[in-house]
Coordinates of C-alpha atoms in Angstrom, one line a residue:
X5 CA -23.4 5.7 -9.5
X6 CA -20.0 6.4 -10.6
X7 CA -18.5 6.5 -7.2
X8 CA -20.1 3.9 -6.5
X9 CA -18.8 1.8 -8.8
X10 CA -15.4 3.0 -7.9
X11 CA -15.8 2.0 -4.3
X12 CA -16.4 -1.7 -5.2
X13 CA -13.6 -1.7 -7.4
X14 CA -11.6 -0.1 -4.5
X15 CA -12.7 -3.0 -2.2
X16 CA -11.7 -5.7 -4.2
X17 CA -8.2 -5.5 -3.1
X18 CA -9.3 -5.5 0.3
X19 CA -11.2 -8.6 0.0
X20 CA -8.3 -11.0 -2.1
X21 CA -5.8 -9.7 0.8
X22 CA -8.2 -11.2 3.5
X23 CA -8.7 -14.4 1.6
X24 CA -4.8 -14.8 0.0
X25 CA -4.0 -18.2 0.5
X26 CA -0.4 -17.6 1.2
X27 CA 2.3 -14.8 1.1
X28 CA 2.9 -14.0 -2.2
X29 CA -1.0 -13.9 -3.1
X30 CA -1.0 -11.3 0.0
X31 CA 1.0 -9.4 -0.9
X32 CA -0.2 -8.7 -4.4
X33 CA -3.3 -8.0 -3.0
X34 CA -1.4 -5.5 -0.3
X35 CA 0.5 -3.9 -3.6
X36 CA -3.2 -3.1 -5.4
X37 CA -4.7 -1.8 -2.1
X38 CA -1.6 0.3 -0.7
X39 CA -2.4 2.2 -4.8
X40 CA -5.7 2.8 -3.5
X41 CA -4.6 4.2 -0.3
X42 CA -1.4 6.3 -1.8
X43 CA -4.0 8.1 -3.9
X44 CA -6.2 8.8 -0.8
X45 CA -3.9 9.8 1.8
X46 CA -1.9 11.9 -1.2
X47 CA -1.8 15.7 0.1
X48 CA -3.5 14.8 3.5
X49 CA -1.7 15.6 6.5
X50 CA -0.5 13.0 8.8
X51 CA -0.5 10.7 5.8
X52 CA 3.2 9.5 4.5
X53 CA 3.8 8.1 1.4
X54 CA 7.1 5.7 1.9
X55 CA 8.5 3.7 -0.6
X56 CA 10.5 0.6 -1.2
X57 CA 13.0 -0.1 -3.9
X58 CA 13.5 -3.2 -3.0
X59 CA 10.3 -4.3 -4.1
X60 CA 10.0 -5.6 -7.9
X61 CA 8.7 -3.3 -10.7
X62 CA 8.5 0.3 -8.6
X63 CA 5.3 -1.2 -6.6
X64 CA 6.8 -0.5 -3.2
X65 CA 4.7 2.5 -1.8
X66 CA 2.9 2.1 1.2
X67 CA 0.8 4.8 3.6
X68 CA 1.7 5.7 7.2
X69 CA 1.0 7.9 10.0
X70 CA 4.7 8.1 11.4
X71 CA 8.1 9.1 9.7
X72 CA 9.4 5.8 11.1
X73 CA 9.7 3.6 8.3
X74 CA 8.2 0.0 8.7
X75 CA 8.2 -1.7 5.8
X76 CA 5.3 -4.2 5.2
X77 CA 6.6 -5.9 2.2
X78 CA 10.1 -7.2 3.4
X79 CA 8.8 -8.7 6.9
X80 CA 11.2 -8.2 9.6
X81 CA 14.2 -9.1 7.9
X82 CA 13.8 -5.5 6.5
X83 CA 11.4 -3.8 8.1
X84 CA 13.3 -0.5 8.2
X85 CA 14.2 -0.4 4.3
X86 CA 12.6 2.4 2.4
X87 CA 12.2 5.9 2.6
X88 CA 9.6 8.9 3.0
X89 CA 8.7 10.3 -0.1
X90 CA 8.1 14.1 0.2

């Protein structure tokens, strides 16, 4: 029961990020689910954790399968700013 409470609380992310109404509301969704997915992928291999400090309040970590940073948050105005965490 516990787990799966957790997965519905894991999916609610998911869900506001499909339905955001605009940008911003996106990507505060995309903030709460990338949490989710840095804790999953944490210690897995061909999982990366990268980071952005450009985004507000230390909330800039992402997961990726390439060392090839492509930032999600900045759009393509920055898409190569952050940086692997290892």
């Amino acid at each position: 029961m516990v787990f799966d409470a957790q997965l519905q609380a894991d999916r609610r992310p998911a869900r506001r990020l499909a339905l955001a109404a605009d940008l911003t509301a996106a990507r505060a969704a995309f903030k709460e689910l990338s949490a989710v997915a840095v804790h999953l992928a944490t210690g897995h291999p061909g999982y990366f954790i990268a980071f952005c400090p450009m985004v507000p309040d230390d909330q800039g970590y992402w997961v990726q399968t390439t060392r090839r940073i492509s930032n999600p948050y900045m759009g393509s105005r920055m898409a190569g700013c952050g940086e692997i965490e290892d």
